[in-house]
């Protein structure tokens, strides 16, 4: 229950499109920003989902959404510029900012408010060198989503402080209550840079295909940065993703239904035990409270694996505020989610685990 990877195979019609592209000789270089037909397809997908007119000129195809994120930062910040990064949040945000020469300024998300930020506190973190804020809804690691009302408040904050929003929406198709709220739907395209991709929606993690959606100035800069890093995205993967976007979407609906069901299984086991920090409403993650164990999150996940056969991710990986928690992934079978949550619950029922076993590892060992 530790890896954020869909347990579904890539749908057959998508895989076949990749095979067909290879068989037909579509195996050479493509333009840096991706083939035009895929850029147009992504633009049409985003236009439909966001209600905002987007053209292929607003899209750059990249080798995964993680590359889209890094190239975006390279395009918009200078060395020493500051970027607001969520805590808890995906740790690659920190890596990407630092590799781009920026300075990370973490901002805390409040689990009692659906993992939302306090805008008054956030305001105190905005210095003259602050250029952007990263947001991620649906969220990894929390499974949180965002309402229209909260998004509008954030976008007004961004406008007032002259910031850009880098909105990671890679889990956009997996919202369990209501509709996905895209930052693009509620702000000027001058302010919002959207990051997404095919990895989660179409179970294509290994195909490595993502995209940046932004104003043309940013897209032109990002496209130039593709050349020295990857030259271009995979031609075969582009053909497969074009088939994914333009083909039947029942596979996405099937995965969404499964992730919602698994989230409900986790909630049914962990919430009555007082271990669920916040009910997940999207993506395929949940945060579990381990504070009564008196172990740090690294120690806890190692013992959980050794003694209960359950793999989870240590909370501190995602930020200082999550040090008394672990992240579980519900991208596993219903039975595995059910059994894994029961074992976590039973393990935590022992109370102070630091006093229960003779082989508790020290920080030095870890």
mmCIF file of C-alpha atoms in Angstrom:
data_model
loop_
_atom_site.group_PDB
_atom_site.id
_atom_site.type_symbol
_atom_site.label_atom_id
_atom_site.label_comp_id
_atom_site.label_asym_id
_atom_site.label_seq_id
_atom_site.Cartn_x
_atom_site.Cartn_y
_atom_site.Cartn_z
ATOM 1 C CA UNK A 1 0.000 0.000 0.000
ATOM 2 C CA UNK A 2 2.968 2.314 -0.479
ATOM 3 C CA UNK A 3 3.243 3.014 -4.225
ATOM 4 C CA UNK A 4 1.108 5.569 -6.024
ATOM 5 C CA UNK A 5 0.681 3.416 -9.074
ATOM 6 C CA UNK A 6 -2.625 2.224 -10.565
ATOM 7 C CA UNK A 7 -3.045 -1.525 -10.293
ATOM 8 C CA UNK A 8 -4.984 -1.657 -13.571
ATOM 9 C CA UNK A 9 -3.228 -2.589 -16.827
ATOM 10 C CA UNK A 10 -3.149 0.028 -19.548
ATOM 11 C CA UNK A 11 -6.444 -0.459 -21.453
ATOM 12 C CA UNK A 12 -6.026 -2.737 -24.450
ATOM 13 C CA UNK A 13 -7.080 -0.223 -27.130
ATOM 14 C CA UNK A 14 -4.418 2.198 -25.894
ATOM 15 C CA UNK A 15 -1.672 -0.405 -25.852
ATOM 16 C CA UNK A 16 -2.677 -1.561 -29.330
ATOM 17 C CA UNK A 17 -2.383 2.006 -30.627
ATOM 18 C CA UNK A 18 1.192 2.095 -29.353
ATOM 19 C CA UNK A 19 1.959 -1.259 -30.997
ATOM 20 C CA UNK A 20 0.409 -0.069 -34.261
ATOM 21 C CA UNK A 21 2.510 3.101 -34.226
ATOM 22 C CA UNK A 22 5.685 1.061 -33.782
ATOM 23 C CA UNK A 23 4.705 -1.441 -36.472
ATOM 24 C CA UNK A 24 3.958 1.417 -38.878
ATOM 25 C CA UNK A 25 7.367 2.968 -38.331
ATOM 26 C CA UNK A 26 6.344 5.896 -36.125
ATOM 27 C CA UNK A 27 9.543 5.549 -34.107
ATOM 28 C CA UNK A 28 11.584 8.637 -34.902
ATOM 29 C CA UNK A 29 12.013 12.075 -33.370
ATOM 30 C CA UNK A 30 8.998 14.335 -33.021
ATOM 31 C CA UNK A 31 8.878 18.099 -32.443
ATOM 32 C CA UNK A 32 10.160 19.168 -29.023
ATOM 33 C CA UNK A 33 6.659 20.091 -27.863
ATOM 34 C CA UNK A 34 5.089 16.884 -29.210
ATOM 35 C CA UNK A 35 3.137 16.065 -32.350
ATOM 36 C CA UNK A 36 0.553 18.690 -33.215
ATOM 37 C CA UNK A 37 -2.357 16.259 -33.290
ATOM 38 C CA UNK A 38 -1.702 15.230 -29.670
ATOM 39 C CA UNK A 39 -1.247 18.831 -28.548
ATOM 40 C CA UNK A 40 -4.592 19.619 -30.151
ATOM 41 C CA UNK A 41 -6.201 16.580 -28.501
ATOM 42 C CA UNK A 42 -4.932 17.608 -25.062
ATOM 43 C CA UNK A 43 -6.167 21.147 -25.708
ATOM 44 C CA UNK A 44 -9.633 19.832 -26.598
ATOM 45 C CA UNK A 45 -9.674 17.634 -23.472
ATOM 46 C CA UNK A 46 -8.682 20.539 -21.244
ATOM 47 C CA UNK A 47 -11.138 22.908 -22.938
ATOM 48 C CA UNK A 48 -13.970 20.467 -22.296
ATOM 49 C CA UNK A 49 -13.063 19.786 -18.672
ATOM 50 C CA UNK A 50 -12.243 23.366 -17.695
ATOM 51 C CA UNK A 51 -14.713 25.306 -19.812
ATOM 52 C CA UNK A 52 -11.852 27.534 -20.967
ATOM 53 C CA UNK A 53 -10.806 27.723 -24.602
ATOM 54 C CA UNK A 54 -7.338 26.202 -24.978
ATOM 55 C CA UNK A 55 -5.478 25.639 -28.243
ATOM 56 C CA UNK A 56 -2.609 23.358 -29.145
ATOM 57 C CA UNK A 57 -0.300 26.377 -28.884
ATOM 58 C CA UNK A 58 -1.025 26.370 -25.142
ATOM 59 C CA UNK A 59 0.212 22.761 -24.732
ATOM 60 C CA UNK A 60 3.648 21.196 -24.479
ATOM 61 C CA UNK A 61 3.905 17.405 -24.317
ATOM 62 C CA UNK A 62 6.617 16.113 -21.973
ATOM 63 C CA UNK A 63 8.151 12.839 -20.824
ATOM 64 C CA UNK A 64 5.834 12.535 -17.838
ATOM 65 C CA UNK A 65 4.145 15.125 -15.631
ATOM 66 C CA UNK A 66 7.221 15.238 -13.376
ATOM 67 C CA UNK A 67 9.245 16.595 -16.307
ATOM 68 C CA UNK A 68 6.438 19.041 -17.054
ATOM 69 C CA UNK A 69 6.743 20.352 -13.514
ATOM 70 C CA UNK A 70 10.524 20.728 -13.623
ATOM 71 C CA UNK A 71 10.589 22.388 -17.046
ATOM 72 C CA UNK A 72 7.870 24.817 -15.940
ATOM 73 C CA UNK A 73 9.967 25.898 -12.975
ATOM 74 C CA UNK A 74 13.035 26.255 -15.182
ATOM 75 C CA UNK A 75 10.981 28.489 -17.470
ATOM 76 C CA UNK A 76 9.476 30.857 -14.897
ATOM 77 C CA UNK A 77 11.953 31.281 -12.014
ATOM 78 C CA UNK A 78 15.460 32.629 -11.652
ATOM 79 C CA UNK A 79 18.056 31.396 -9.124
ATOM 80 C CA UNK A 80 17.027 32.523 -5.649
ATOM 81 C CA UNK A 81 13.357 33.028 -6.498
ATOM 82 C CA UNK A 82 10.952 31.555 -3.965
ATOM 83 C CA UNK A 83 8.152 29.069 -4.586
ATOM 84 C CA UNK A 84 5.422 28.225 -2.066
ATOM 85 C CA UNK A 85 5.171 24.440 -1.717
ATOM 86 C CA UNK A 86 2.479 22.501 0.215
ATOM 87 C CA UNK A 87 3.234 20.622 3.447
ATOM 88 C CA UNK A 88 2.267 17.836 3.289
ATOM 89 C CA UNK A 89 2.934 17.523 -0.418
ATOM 90 C CA UNK A 90 4.597 15.363 -3.031
ATOM 91 C CA UNK A 91 8.342 15.494 -2.256
ATOM 92 C CA UNK A 92 9.281 15.925 -5.921
ATOM 93 C CA UNK A 93 8.009 19.498 -5.673
ATOM 94 C CA UNK A 94 10.915 20.318 -3.385
ATOM 95 C CA UNK A 95 13.406 18.521 -5.637
ATOM 96 C CA UNK A 96 12.150 20.323 -8.732
ATOM 97 C CA UNK A 97 12.297 23.782 -7.160
ATOM 98 C CA UNK A 98 15.790 23.214 -5.830
ATOM 99 C CA UNK A 99 17.071 21.760 -9.113
ATOM 100 C CA UNK A 100 15.702 24.823 -10.901
ATOM 101 C CA UNK A 101 17.712 27.028 -8.549
ATOM 102 C CA UNK A 102 14.741 28.205 -6.515
ATOM 103 C CA UNK A 103 14.104 28.390 -2.798
ATOM 104 C CA UNK A 104 11.341 26.284 -1.254
ATOM 105 C CA UNK A 105 8.953 28.056 1.121
ATOM 106 C CA UNK A 106 6.678 25.409 2.678
ATOM 107 C CA UNK A 107 3.113 26.283 3.628
ATOM 108 C CA UNK A 108 1.083 24.116 5.977
ATOM 109 C CA UNK A 109 -2.151 22.430 4.973
ATOM 110 C CA UNK A 110 -4.739 22.002 7.732
ATOM 111 C CA UNK A 111 -6.263 18.492 7.873
ATOM 112 C CA UNK A 112 -9.202 19.782 9.934
ATOM 113 C CA UNK A 113 -10.117 22.006 6.971
ATOM 114 C CA UNK A 114 -9.791 19.341 4.288
ATOM 115 C CA UNK A 115 -6.051 19.945 3.931
ATOM 116 C CA UNK A 116 -6.541 23.573 2.997
ATOM 117 C CA UNK A 117 -4.247 26.535 3.663
ATOM 118 C CA UNK A 118 -4.713 29.526 5.957
ATOM 119 C CA UNK A 119 -4.436 32.490 3.607
ATOM 120 C CA UNK A 120 -3.526 34.963 6.366
ATOM 121 C CA UNK A 121 -0.579 32.794 7.386
ATOM 122 C CA UNK A 122 0.291 32.250 3.747
ATOM 123 C CA UNK A 123 0.423 35.994 3.187
ATOM 124 C CA UNK A 124 3.207 36.294 5.750
ATOM 125 C CA UNK A 125 5.326 33.880 3.687
ATOM 126 C CA UNK A 126 5.193 35.946 0.491
ATOM 127 C CA UNK A 127 8.401 37.939 0.059
ATOM 128 C CA UNK A 128 9.436 40.165 -2.872
ATOM 129 C CA UNK A 129 11.301 37.125 -4.309
ATOM 130 C CA UNK A 130 8.228 34.868 -4.269
ATOM 131 C CA UNK A 131 7.132 33.987 -7.795
ATOM 132 C CA UNK A 132 4.678 31.101 -7.603
ATOM 133 C CA UNK A 133 2.606 28.774 -5.469
ATOM 134 C CA UNK A 134 2.213 25.057 -6.146
ATOM 135 C CA UNK A 135 -1.126 23.421 -5.477
ATOM 136 C CA UNK A 136 -2.250 19.814 -5.947
ATOM 137 C CA UNK A 137 -5.914 18.810 -5.931
ATOM 138 C CA UNK A 138 -6.865 15.982 -5.859
ATOM 139 C CA UNK A 139 -3.874 15.590 -3.596
ATOM 140 C CA UNK A 140 -0.981 13.246 -3.197
ATOM 141 C CA UNK A 141 -0.540 12.361 -0.313
ATOM 142 C CA UNK A 142 -3.811 13.386 1.354
ATOM 143 C CA UNK A 143 -6.602 12.435 -1.055
ATOM 144 C CA UNK A 144 -8.080 15.920 -0.531
ATOM 145 C CA UNK A 145 -10.024 17.876 -3.145
ATOM 146 C CA UNK A 146 -10.945 21.559 -3.302
ATOM 147 C CA UNK A 147 -14.223 23.465 -3.593
ATOM 148 C CA UNK A 148 -14.931 26.280 -6.032
ATOM 149 C CA UNK A 149 -15.250 28.702 -3.121
ATOM 150 C CA UNK A 150 -11.794 27.893 -1.773
ATOM 151 C CA UNK A 151 -10.239 27.984 -5.221
ATOM 152 C CA UNK A 152 -11.678 31.449 -5.856
ATOM 153 C CA UNK A 153 -10.243 32.715 -2.559
ATOM 154 C CA UNK A 154 -6.823 31.339 -3.439
ATOM 155 C CA UNK A 155 -6.875 32.844 -6.912
ATOM 156 C CA UNK A 156 -7.764 36.258 -5.499
ATOM 157 C CA UNK A 157 -4.817 35.853 -3.114
ATOM 158 C CA UNK A 158 -2.581 35.017 -6.065
ATOM 159 C CA UNK A 159 -3.798 38.067 -7.964
ATOM 160 C CA UNK A 160 -3.295 40.344 -4.960
ATOM 161 C CA UNK A 161 0.286 39.078 -4.469
ATOM 162 C CA UNK A 162 1.190 38.956 -8.167
ATOM 163 C CA UNK A 163 1.992 35.228 -8.117
ATOM 164 C CA UNK A 164 1.604 32.413 -10.604
ATOM 165 C CA UNK A 165 -0.185 29.173 -9.784
ATOM 166 C CA UNK A 166 1.414 25.873 -10.761
ATOM 167 C CA UNK A 167 -1.549 23.532 -10.480
ATOM 168 C CA UNK A 168 -0.748 19.815 -10.457
ATOM 169 C CA UNK A 169 -3.975 18.191 -11.652
ATOM 170 C CA UNK A 170 -2.682 14.760 -12.597
ATOM 171 C CA UNK A 171 -5.435 13.110 -10.491
ATOM 172 C CA UNK A 172 -8.143 15.254 -12.092
ATOM 173 C CA UNK A 173 -10.268 12.300 -13.214
ATOM 174 C CA UNK A 174 -10.521 10.786 -9.745
ATOM 175 C CA UNK A 175 -12.819 13.040 -7.704
ATOM 176 C CA UNK A 176 -15.397 11.111 -5.677
ATOM 177 C CA UNK A 177 -17.707 13.899 -4.498
ATOM 178 C CA UNK A 178 -18.803 16.527 -7.016
ATOM 179 C CA UNK A 179 -16.670 17.626 -9.945
ATOM 180 C CA UNK A 180 -12.980 18.392 -10.251
ATOM 181 C CA UNK A 181 -12.207 22.071 -9.718
ATOM 182 C CA UNK A 182 -9.452 23.181 -12.066
ATOM 183 C CA UNK A 183 -7.511 26.367 -11.373
ATOM 184 C CA UNK A 184 -7.769 27.059 -15.114
ATOM 185 C CA UNK A 185 -11.546 27.348 -14.856
ATOM 186 C CA UNK A 186 -11.468 30.283 -12.483
ATOM 187 C CA UNK A 187 -8.449 32.454 -13.298
ATOM 188 C CA UNK A 188 -6.753 34.186 -16.180
ATOM 189 C CA UNK A 189 -4.480 31.912 -18.175
ATOM 190 C CA UNK A 190 -1.808 34.520 -17.468
ATOM 191 C CA UNK A 191 -1.803 33.338 -13.850
ATOM 192 C CA UNK A 192 -2.262 29.554 -14.089
ATOM 193 C CA UNK A 193 0.044 26.832 -15.350
ATOM 194 C CA UNK A 194 -1.613 23.426 -15.320
ATOM 195 C CA UNK A 195 0.367 20.194 -15.080
ATOM 196 C CA UNK A 196 -1.244 16.859 -15.913
ATOM 197 C CA UNK A 197 -0.697 13.674 -17.889
ATOM 198 C CA UNK A 198 -1.790 10.191 -18.831
ATOM 199 C CA UNK A 199 -0.124 8.192 -16.048
ATOM 200 C CA UNK A 200 -3.030 8.111 -13.600
ATOM 201 C CA UNK A 201 -6.128 8.668 -15.733
ATOM 202 C CA UNK A 202 -5.238 5.925 -18.217
ATOM 203 C CA UNK A 203 -2.966 3.767 -16.030
ATOM 204 C CA UNK A 204 0.071 4.602 -18.155
ATOM 205 C CA UNK A 205 2.760 5.347 -15.574
ATOM 206 C CA UNK A 206 5.542 3.604 -17.513
ATOM 207 C CA UNK A 207 4.662 5.238 -20.823
ATOM 208 C CA UNK A 208 5.961 8.566 -19.415
ATOM 209 C CA UNK A 209 3.698 11.099 -21.060
ATOM 210 C CA UNK A 210 2.572 14.357 -19.454
ATOM 211 C CA UNK A 211 1.828 17.927 -20.450
ATOM 212 C CA UNK A 212 2.001 21.586 -19.524
ATOM 213 C CA UNK A 213 -0.952 23.859 -20.305
ATOM 214 C CA UNK A 214 -0.107 27.567 -20.104
ATOM 215 C CA UNK A 215 0.088 30.858 -21.962
ATOM 216 C CA UNK A 216 2.083 30.673 -25.192
ATOM 217 C CA UNK A 217 5.107 32.499 -23.758
ATOM 218 C CA UNK A 218 5.587 29.757 -21.143
ATOM 219 C CA UNK A 219 4.942 26.962 -23.629
ATOM 220 C CA UNK A 220 7.576 28.331 -25.985
ATOM 221 C CA UNK A 221 10.139 28.436 -23.170
ATOM 222 C CA UNK A 222 9.250 24.957 -21.913
ATOM 223 C CA UNK A 223 9.453 23.545 -25.447
ATOM 224 C CA UNK A 224 12.980 24.911 -25.889
ATOM 225 C CA UNK A 225 14.022 23.332 -22.582
ATOM 226 C CA UNK A 226 12.857 19.892 -23.780
ATOM 227 C CA UNK A 227 15.647 19.803 -26.360
ATOM 228 C CA UNK A 228 18.712 19.574 -24.051
ATOM 229 C CA UNK A 229 16.961 17.269 -21.575
ATOM 230 C CA UNK A 230 15.015 14.745 -23.652
ATOM 231 C CA UNK A 231 14.950 16.026 -27.243
ATOM 232 C CA UNK A 232 11.298 15.051 -27.498
ATOM 233 C CA UNK A 233 8.705 12.825 -25.848
ATOM 234 C CA UNK A 234 8.384 9.209 -27.012
ATOM 235 C CA UNK A 235 6.738 8.953 -30.398
ATOM 236 C CA UNK A 236 5.083 5.616 -29.584
ATOM 237 C CA UNK A 237 3.782 6.876 -26.234
ATOM 238 C CA UNK A 238 2.327 9.943 -27.955
ATOM 239 C CA UNK A 239 0.387 7.746 -30.379
ATOM 240 C CA UNK A 240 -0.945 5.673 -27.491
ATOM 241 C CA UNK A 241 -2.018 8.721 -25.478
ATOM 242 C CA UNK A 242 -3.751 10.261 -28.466
ATOM 243 C CA UNK A 243 -5.780 7.058 -28.733
ATOM 244 C CA UNK A 244 -6.476 7.250 -24.990
ATOM 245 C CA UNK A 245 -7.794 10.803 -25.121
ATOM 246 C CA UNK A 246 -9.852 10.363 -28.285
ATOM 247 C CA UNK A 247 -11.080 6.847 -27.567
ATOM 248 C CA UNK A 248 -13.719 5.430 -25.194
ATOM 249 C CA UNK A 249 -13.540 6.790 -21.640
ATOM 250 C CA UNK A 250 -15.357 3.936 -19.888
ATOM 251 C CA UNK A 251 -11.984 2.630 -18.680
ATOM 252 C CA UNK A 252 -11.460 5.872 -16.734
ATOM 253 C CA UNK A 253 -14.933 5.631 -15.214
ATOM 254 C CA UNK A 254 -14.231 2.023 -14.203
ATOM 255 C CA UNK A 255 -11.005 2.979 -12.435
ATOM 256 C CA UNK A 256 -12.657 5.935 -10.711
ATOM 257 C CA UNK A 257 -15.423 3.698 -9.368
ATOM 258 C CA UNK A 258 -12.856 1.226 -8.060
ATOM 259 C CA UNK A 259 -10.777 3.914 -6.327
ATOM 260 C CA UNK A 260 -13.883 5.388 -4.727
ATOM 261 C CA UNK A 261 -14.941 1.951 -3.473
ATOM 262 C CA UNK A 262 -11.485 1.282 -2.047
ATOM 263 C CA UNK A 263 -11.405 4.670 -0.332
ATOM 264 C CA UNK A 264 -14.725 3.779 1.284
ATOM 265 C CA UNK A 265 -13.270 0.473 2.469
ATOM 266 C CA UNK A 266 -10.327 2.270 4.070
ATOM 267 C CA UNK A 267 -12.621 4.820 5.718
ATOM 268 C CA UNK A 268 -14.902 2.098 7.090
ATOM 269 C CA UNK A 269 -11.979 0.441 8.887
ATOM 270 C CA UNK A 270 -9.788 3.363 9.921
ATOM 271 C CA UNK A 271 -12.314 6.059 10.785
ATOM 272 C CA UNK A 272 -14.113 4.177 13.613
ATOM 273 C CA UNK A 273 -10.695 3.502 15.147
ATOM 274 C CA UNK A 274 -9.891 7.229 15.138
ATOM 275 C CA UNK A 275 -6.944 6.714 12.787
ATOM 276 C CA UNK A 276 -8.127 8.499 9.656
ATOM 277 C CA UNK A 277 -6.788 12.057 9.653
ATOM 278 C CA UNK A 278 -9.156 13.287 6.939
ATOM 279 C CA UNK A 279 -11.622 11.486 4.700
ATOM 280 C CA UNK A 280 -10.150 11.144 1.196
ATOM 281 C CA UNK A 281 -12.374 12.569 -1.538
ATOM 282 C CA UNK A 282 -10.119 12.026 -4.534
ATOM 283 C CA UNK A 283 -6.965 10.396 -5.948
ATOM 284 C CA UNK A 284 -6.060 7.101 -4.223
ATOM 285 C CA UNK A 285 -4.389 8.000 -0.948
ATOM 286 C CA UNK A 286 -5.189 8.518 2.716
ATOM 287 C CA UNK A 287 -3.215 9.730 5.713
ATOM 288 C CA UNK A 288 -3.219 7.607 8.873
ATOM 289 C CA UNK A 289 -2.490 8.945 12.363
ATOM 290 C CA UNK A 290 0.328 7.006 14.100
ATOM 291 C CA UNK A 291 0.922 9.448 16.956
ATOM 292 C CA UNK A 292 -0.059 6.918 19.659
ATOM 293 C CA UNK A 293 2.745 4.585 18.546
ATOM 294 C CA UNK A 294 5.516 6.895 19.817
ATOM 295 C CA UNK A 295 7.572 5.892 16.780
ATOM 296 C CA UNK A 296 8.733 8.227 14.063
ATOM 297 C CA UNK A 297 7.174 7.504 10.684
ATOM 298 C CA UNK A 298 10.311 5.795 9.304
ATOM 299 C CA UNK A 299 10.480 3.447 12.275
ATOM 300 C CA UNK A 300 6.770 2.777 12.073
ATOM 301 C CA UNK A 301 6.665 1.796 8.394
ATOM 302 C CA UNK A 302 9.666 -0.515 8.812
ATOM 303 C CA UNK A 303 8.086 -2.319 11.724
ATOM 304 C CA UNK A 304 4.716 -2.411 9.982
ATOM 305 C CA UNK A 305 6.366 -4.139 7.031
ATOM 306 C CA UNK A 306 8.420 -6.538 9.133
ATOM 307 C CA UNK A 307 5.737 -7.489 11.653
ATOM 308 C CA UNK A 308 2.485 -7.131 9.687
ATOM 309 C CA UNK A 309 3.564 -7.491 6.062
ATOM 310 C CA UNK A 310 2.089 -4.126 5.061
ATOM 311 C CA UNK A 311 4.081 -1.549 3.092
ATOM 312 C CA UNK A 312 3.236 2.147 3.558
ATOM 313 C CA UNK A 313 5.011 5.455 2.997
ATOM 314 C CA UNK A 314 6.406 7.419 5.984
ATOM 315 C CA UNK A 315 4.560 10.680 6.518
ATOM 316 C CA UNK A 316 7.678 12.761 6.987
ATOM 317 C CA UNK A 317 8.546 12.063 3.355
ATOM 318 C CA UNK A 318 5.763 14.502 2.491
ATOM 319 C CA UNK A 319 6.655 17.269 4.931
ATOM 320 C CA UNK A 320 7.365 18.137 8.540
ATOM 321 C CA UNK A 321 3.692 18.493 9.403
ATOM 322 C CA UNK A 322 3.068 14.833 8.482
ATOM 323 C CA UNK A 323 5.760 13.353 10.728
ATOM 324 C CA UNK A 324 3.174 11.645 12.964
ATOM 325 C CA UNK A 325 1.376 9.948 10.105
ATOM 326 C CA UNK A 326 1.810 7.513 7.246
ATOM 327 C CA UNK A 327 0.425 7.574 3.734
ATOM 328 C CA UNK A 328 -1.395 4.578 2.378
ATOM 329 C CA UNK A 329 -2.182 4.019 -1.277
ATOM 330 C CA UNK A 330 -5.534 2.473 -2.127
ATOM 331 C CA UNK A 331 -4.385 1.651 -5.660
ATOM 332 C CA UNK A 332 -4.564 -2.026 -4.769
ATOM 333 C CA UNK A 333 -7.258 -4.689 -4.887
ATOM 334 C CA UNK A 334 -10.299 -4.365 -2.637
ATOM 335 C CA UNK A 335 -9.116 -7.350 -0.616
ATOM 336 C CA UNK A 336 -5.606 -5.947 -0.179
ATOM 337 C CA UNK A 337 -6.943 -2.563 0.909
ATOM 338 C CA UNK A 338 -9.304 -4.200 3.385
ATOM 339 C CA UNK A 339 -6.680 -6.540 4.817
ATOM 340 C CA UNK A 340 -3.959 -3.890 4.873
ATOM 341 C CA UNK A 341 -6.134 -1.389 6.748
ATOM 342 C CA UNK A 342 -7.137 -4.055 9.281
ATOM 343 C CA UNK A 343 -3.506 -4.903 9.932
ATOM 344 C CA UNK A 344 -2.607 -1.226 10.360
ATOM 345 C CA UNK A 345 -5.525 -0.788 12.760
ATOM 346 C CA UNK A 346 -4.555 -3.853 14.758
ATOM 347 C CA UNK A 347 -0.895 -2.814 14.865
ATOM 348 C CA UNK A 348 -1.798 0.618 16.219
ATOM 349 C CA UNK A 349 -4.149 -0.911 18.800
ATOM 350 C CA UNK A 350 -1.009 -2.033 20.639
ATOM 351 C CA UNK A 351 -0.543 1.587 21.715
ATOM 352 C CA UNK A 352 3.012 2.655 22.544
ATOM 353 C CA UNK A 353 4.883 0.475 20.076
ATOM 354 C CA UNK A 354 8.209 1.895 21.212
ATOM 355 C CA UNK A 355 7.790 -0.172 24.377
ATOM 356 C CA UNK A 356 6.416 -3.364 22.832
ATOM 357 C CA UNK A 357 9.246 -4.996 20.910
ATOM 358 C CA UNK A 358 12.840 -5.700 21.726
ATOM 359 C CA UNK A 359 13.982 -5.076 18.148
ATOM 360 C CA UNK A 360 12.785 -1.519 17.678
ATOM 361 C CA UNK A 361 15.408 0.110 15.483
ATOM 362 C CA UNK A 362 17.226 3.234 16.581
ATOM 363 C CA UNK A 363 17.449 6.415 14.523
ATOM 364 C CA UNK A 364 21.101 5.531 13.875
ATOM 365 C CA UNK A 365 20.069 2.185 12.397
ATOM 366 C CA UNK A 366 17.561 3.935 10.133
#
